Short mmCIF file of C-alpha atoms (C1' of nucleotides) in Angstrom, two decimals:
data_model
loop_
_atom_site.label_atom_id
_atom_site.label_comp_id
_atom_site.label_asym_id
_atom_site.label_seq_id
_atom_site.Cartn_x
_atom_site.Cartn_y
_atom_site.Cartn_z
CA UNK B 229 0.00 0.00 0.00
CA UNK B 230 2.86 2.38 0.75
CA UNK B 231 4.23 2.38 -2.76
CA UNK B 232 0.81 3.46 -3.99
CA UNK B 233 0.97 6.37 -1.61
CA UNK B 234 4.25 7.43 -3.18
CA UNK B 235 3.03 6.87 -6.72
CA UNK B 236 0.01 9.05 -6.28
CA UNK B 237 1.20 11.71 -3.86
CA UNK B 238 4.96 11.59 -4.44
CA UNK B 239 4.89 14.61 -6.73
CA UNK B 240 2.43 16.56 -4.61
CA UNK B 241 3.71 16.10 -1.08
CA UNK B 242 7.23 16.52 0.28
CA UNK B 243 9.07 13.48 1.53
CA UNK B 244 8.65 14.24 5.23
CA UNK B 245 4.89 14.61 4.84
CA UNK B 246 4.68 11.27 3.07
CA UNK B 247 6.63 9.75 5.94
CA UNK B 248 4.23 11.31 8.43
CA UNK B 249 1.27 9.89 6.54
CA UNK B 250 2.87 6.47 6.53
CA UNK B 251 3.45 6.59 10.27
CA UNK B 252 0.13 8.01 11.32
CA UNK B 253 -2.39 7.05 8.65
CA UNK B 254 -4.63 4.07 9.19
CA UNK B 255 -4.89 1.81 6.18
CA UNK B 256 -8.33 0.60 5.36
CA UNK B 257 -9.90 -1.44 2.59
CA UNK B 258 -13.55 -0.78 1.80
CA UNK B 259 -15.71 -3.16 -0.16
CA UNK B 260 -18.04 -1.90 -2.83
CA UNK B 261 -21.21 -0.70 -1.16
CA UNK B 262 -19.66 -0.05 2.26
CA UNK B 263 -20.84 3.07 4.01
CA UNK B 264 -17.75 4.98 5.13
CA UNK B 265 -19.39 8.02 6.61
CA UNK B 266 -23.03 8.09 7.56
CA UNK B 267 -25.41 10.94 7.85
CA UNK B 268 -25.36 12.41 11.35
CA UNK B 269 -22.24 10.66 12.59
CA UNK B 270 -19.25 12.47 14.00
CA UNK B 271 -16.14 12.37 11.89
CA UNK B 272 -12.75 11.99 13.46
CA UNK B 273 -10.78 11.04 10.37
CA UNK B 274 -10.44 12.23 6.85
CA UNK B 275 -9.89 9.77 4.02
CA UNK B 276 -7.17 9.88 1.39
CA UNK B 277 -8.12 7.65 -1.49
CA UNK B 278 -5.43 5.39 -2.96
CA UNK B 279 -7.58 3.33 -5.30
CA UNK B 280 -11.20 2.75 -6.15
CA UNK B 281 -13.92 5.37 -5.99
CA UNK B 282 -16.43 6.82 -3.55
CA UNK B 283 -19.63 8.74 -3.93
CA UNK B 284 -20.80 11.55 -1.71
CA UNK B 285 -24.48 12.12 -1.30
CA UNK B 286 -27.00 14.16 0.58
CA UNK B 287 -29.98 12.56 2.20
CA UNK B 288 -33.15 13.84 3.87
CA UNK B 289 -35.23 12.36 6.70
CA UNK B 290 -37.26 10.19 4.36
CA UNK B 291 -34.17 8.61 2.85
CA UNK B 292 -34.43 10.53 -0.39
CA UNK B 293 -31.00 11.27 -1.71
CA UNK B 294 -29.07 13.12 -4.37
CA UNK B 295 -25.55 12.63 -5.55
CA UNK B 296 -23.19 15.51 -4.84
CA UNK B 297 -19.93 14.31 -6.33
CA UNK B 298 -17.50 11.46 -6.72
CA UNK B 299 -14.12 10.98 -5.08
CA UNK B 300 -11.45 9.22 -7.10
CA UNK B 301 -7.91 8.16 -6.35
CA UNK B 302 -5.70 11.03 -5.27
CA UNK B 303 -8.69 12.84 -3.81
CA UNK B 304 -9.84 13.53 -0.33
CA UNK B 305 -13.25 14.45 1.00
CA UNK B 306 -13.50 18.20 1.49
CA UNK B 307 -16.69 17.78 3.46
CA UNK B 308 -15.15 15.51 6.04
CA UNK B 309 -12.28 17.97 6.38
CA UNK B 310 -14.65 20.73 7.33
CA UNK B 311 -16.67 18.43 9.58
CA UNK B 312 -13.48 17.28 11.28
CA UNK B 313 -12.21 20.73 11.92
CA UNK B 314 -15.54 21.98 13.20
CA UNK B 315 -16.15 18.72 15.09
CA UNK B 316 -19.65 18.68 13.66
CA UNK B 317 -21.97 15.88 12.69
CA UNK B 318 -21.69 14.77 9.11
CA UNK B 319 -24.22 16.31 6.78
CA UNK B 320 -23.40 13.85 4.08
CA UNK B 321 -23.05 10.15 3.43
CA UNK B 322 -20.07 8.55 1.73
CA UNK B 323 -20.32 5.17 0.08
CA UNK B 324 -17.72 3.11 -1.78
CA UNK B 325 -18.78 2.42 -5.35
CA UNK B 326 -15.79 0.16 -5.92
CA UNK B 327 -13.48 -1.80 -3.68
CA UNK B 328 -11.26 0.99 -2.42
CA UNK B 329 -8.00 1.41 -0.55
CA UNK B 330 -8.06 4.30 1.85
CA UNK B 331 -5.73 5.94 4.35
CA UNK B 332 -7.52 7.61 7.24
CA UNK B 333 -5.89 10.60 8.87
CA UNK B 334 -6.87 11.85 12.33
CA UNK B 335 -8.05 15.44 12.81
CA UNK B 336 -5.28 16.64 15.09
CA UNK B 337 -2.65 15.82 12.52
CA UNK B 338 -4.58 17.36 9.70
CA UNK B 339 -4.68 20.66 11.53
CA UNK B 340 -1.02 20.53 12.47
CA UNK B 341 -0.02 19.78 8.92
CA UNK B 342 -1.90 22.81 7.64
CA UNK B 343 0.75 24.95 9.34
CA UNK B 344 3.68 22.63 8.93
CA UNK B 345 3.50 21.67 5.25
CA UNK B 346 2.65 24.11 2.53
CA UNK B 347 2.09 21.23 0.13
CA UNK B 348 -0.60 19.90 2.44
CA UNK B 349 -2.20 23.34 2.65
CA UNK B 350 -2.26 23.57 -1.11
CA UNK B 351 -3.69 20.11 -1.39
CA UNK B 352 -6.52 20.92 1.01
CA UNK B 353 -7.34 24.19 -0.72
CA UNK B 354 -7.27 22.60 -4.14
CA UNK B 355 -9.49 19.87 -2.92
CA UNK B 356 -11.99 22.38 -1.52
CA UNK B 357 -11.87 24.27 -4.75
CA UNK B 358 -12.52 21.35 -7.04
CA UNK B 359 -15.28 19.87 -4.88
CA UNK B 360 -16.90 23.27 -4.65
CA UNK B 361 -16.92 23.42 -8.42
CA UNK B 362 -18.38 19.97 -8.70
CA UNK B 363 -21.10 20.91 -6.29
CA UNK B 364 -21.92 24.00 -8.31
CA UNK B 365 -22.31 21.72 -11.27
CA UNK B 366 -24.59 19.50 -9.25
CA UNK B 367 -26.70 22.51 -8.30
CA UNK B 368 -26.84 23.70 -11.89
CA UNK B 369 -27.87 20.26 -12.99
CA UNK B 370 -30.56 20.16 -10.36
CA UNK B 371 -31.90 23.60 -11.10
CA UNK B 372 -31.56 23.96 -14.83
CA UNK B 373 -31.13 20.64 -16.53
CA UNK B 374 -33.86 18.32 -17.64
CA UNK B 375 -33.89 14.82 -16.28
CA UNK B 376 -32.51 13.28 -19.48
CA UNK B 377 -29.52 15.64 -19.39
CA UNK B 378 -28.94 14.94 -15.70
CA UNK B 379 -29.04 11.24 -16.38
CA UNK B 380 -26.55 11.47 -19.21
CA UNK B 381 -24.25 13.67 -17.15
CA UNK B 382 -24.34 11.18 -14.29
CA UNK B 383 -23.45 8.33 -16.61
CA UNK B 384 -20.61 10.11 -18.39
CA UNK B 385 -19.22 11.41 -15.08
CA UNK B 386 -19.27 7.94 -13.68
CA UNK B 387 -17.54 6.53 -16.74
CA UNK B 388 -14.74 9.05 -16.20
CA UNK B 389 -14.38 8.14 -12.54
CA UNK B 390 -14.49 4.41 -13.06
CA UNK B 391 -12.30 4.48 -16.15
CA UNK B 392 -14.66 2.03 -17.79
CA UNK B 393 -17.41 2.63 -20.33
CA UNK B 394 -19.41 -0.23 -18.88
CA UNK B 395 -21.33 0.68 -15.75
CA UNK B 396 -22.80 -1.92 -13.46
CA UNK B 397 -25.92 -0.30 -12.11
CA UNK B 398 -29.59 -1.11 -12.03
CA UNK B 399 -32.09 1.50 -13.15
CA UNK B 400 -33.31 1.59 -9.58
CA UNK B 401 -29.89 2.60 -8.23
CA UNK B 402 -29.57 5.33 -10.83
CA UNK B 403 -33.03 6.61 -10.01
CA UNK B 404 -32.02 6.89 -6.36
CA UNK B 405 -28.91 8.91 -7.21
CA UNK B 406 -31.01 11.36 -9.18
CA UNK B 407 -33.92 11.29 -6.78
CA UNK B 408 -36.43 10.24 -9.38
CA UNK B 409 -38.40 7.10 -10.12
CA UNK B 410 -37.12 3.94 -11.71
CA UNK B 411 -39.67 4.10 -14.53
CA UNK B 412 -38.48 7.52 -15.60
CA UNK B 413 -34.89 6.29 -15.70
CA UNK B 414 -35.85 3.21 -17.73
CA UNK B 415 -37.69 5.32 -20.28
CA UNK B 416 -34.92 7.88 -20.62
CA UNK B 417 -32.27 5.20 -20.89
CA UNK B 418 -34.28 3.59 -23.63
CA UNK B 419 -34.43 6.93 -25.42
CA UNK B 420 -30.67 7.42 -25.08
CA UNK B 421 -30.16 3.93 -26.43
CA UNK B 422 -32.25 4.78 -29.50
CA UNK B 423 -30.14 7.90 -29.98
CA UNK B 424 -27.11 5.64 -30.06
CA UNK B 425 -25.52 7.02 -26.90
CA UNK B 426 -25.86 3.83 -24.91
CA UNK B 427 -26.30 0.14 -25.07
CA UNK B 428 -28.49 -1.45 -22.42
CA UNK B 429 -28.08 -4.80 -20.76
CA UNK B 430 -29.33 -6.24 -17.54
CA UNK B 431 -27.49 -4.75 -14.57
CA UNK B 432 -25.16 -3.19 -17.06
CA UNK B 433 -24.96 -0.11 -19.27
CA UNK B 434 -22.39 0.54 -21.94
CA UNK B 435 -21.81 4.21 -22.64
CA UNK B 436 -20.77 4.90 -26.23
CA UNK B 437 -18.65 7.78 -27.45
CA UNK B 438 -18.38 9.31 -30.83
"C1'" DA P 297 -31.62 -30.40 -17.02
"C1'" DC P 298 -35.79 -28.53 -15.34
"C1'" DA P 299 -38.97 -25.89 -12.39
"C1'" DT P 300 -39.59 -22.28 -9.18
"C1'" DT P 301 -38.72 -17.79 -7.46
"C1'" DA P 302 -36.99 -13.26 -7.20
"C1'" DA P 303 -35.26 -9.19 -9.28
"C1'" DT P 304 -34.89 -6.21 -13.12
"C1'" DT P 305 -36.64 -4.00 -17.10
"C1'" DG P 306 -40.35 -2.54 -20.54
"C1'" DT P 307 -44.84 -0.58 -21.66
"C1'" DG P 308 -49.62 1.03 -21.59
"C1'" DT P 309 -52.97 3.70 -19.15
"C1'" DA E 163 -47.75 7.35 -10.68
"C1'" DC E 164 -49.51 2.73 -10.97
"C1'" DA E 165 -50.13 -1.85 -12.58
"C1'" DC E 166 -48.77 -5.51 -15.01
"C1'" DA E 167 -46.04 -8.14 -18.67
"C1'" DA E 168 -41.73 -9.78 -20.21
"C1'" DT E 169 -37.14 -10.99 -19.52
"C1'" DT E 170 -33.22 -12.51 -17.03
"C1'" DA E 171 -30.63 -14.31 -13.16
"C1'" DA E 172 -30.35 -17.28 -9.07
"C1'" DT E 173 -31.50 -21.33 -6.60
"C1'" DG E 174 -33.07 -25.78 -5.45
"C1'" DT E 175 -34.22 -30.52 -6.83
#
DNA sequence: ACATTAATTGTGT
DNA sequence: ACACAATTAATGT
């Protein structure tokens, strides 16, 4: 696991920071579908992702949810950073969408490193920045885009994250991410298939480019 | 190999 | 949105 850390973060972090992460970080392997951070729970660690992918979503009391953004390798979760530092309950839920290797870092260290390592400070700010942008996109999508566009955006985003044009999702799961009904998703997928943007299988969608 | 069941997907109202 | 049909996968015998 340590060589992955160096592969991914070697150019970003200075040597002594990498060593600190190795000494202090807690290695963790999440299976696909595992809930890493649940709504309402206190967060004491922030994840650095070495492989795999996570999704971050918002949920209301009735269990309705919308997808905020994905986390891929080399990313961290800006939300858990802010929750950590404020010692607040999580307002989000984080779920692994692939088997993922993660290093957890405790709050106290994260704060210390902000002063100690400028590369860490940059990393945190960049991470905030890019997640903020992705959330703006999510808001735009929610406010301005029609459901068929939102669906297609979700699929193409996920293809990018997974690095695979074949997605293993049921229509039901997709409907939950977009907070709509399964029937709507089925119909729109069918339409996209007719337009030649997709190919549908059971439990499986192939996204076509061109 | 076959039947049964459950889950997923498609379609009409 | 709902109901139901059709299709596919999973499981037991």
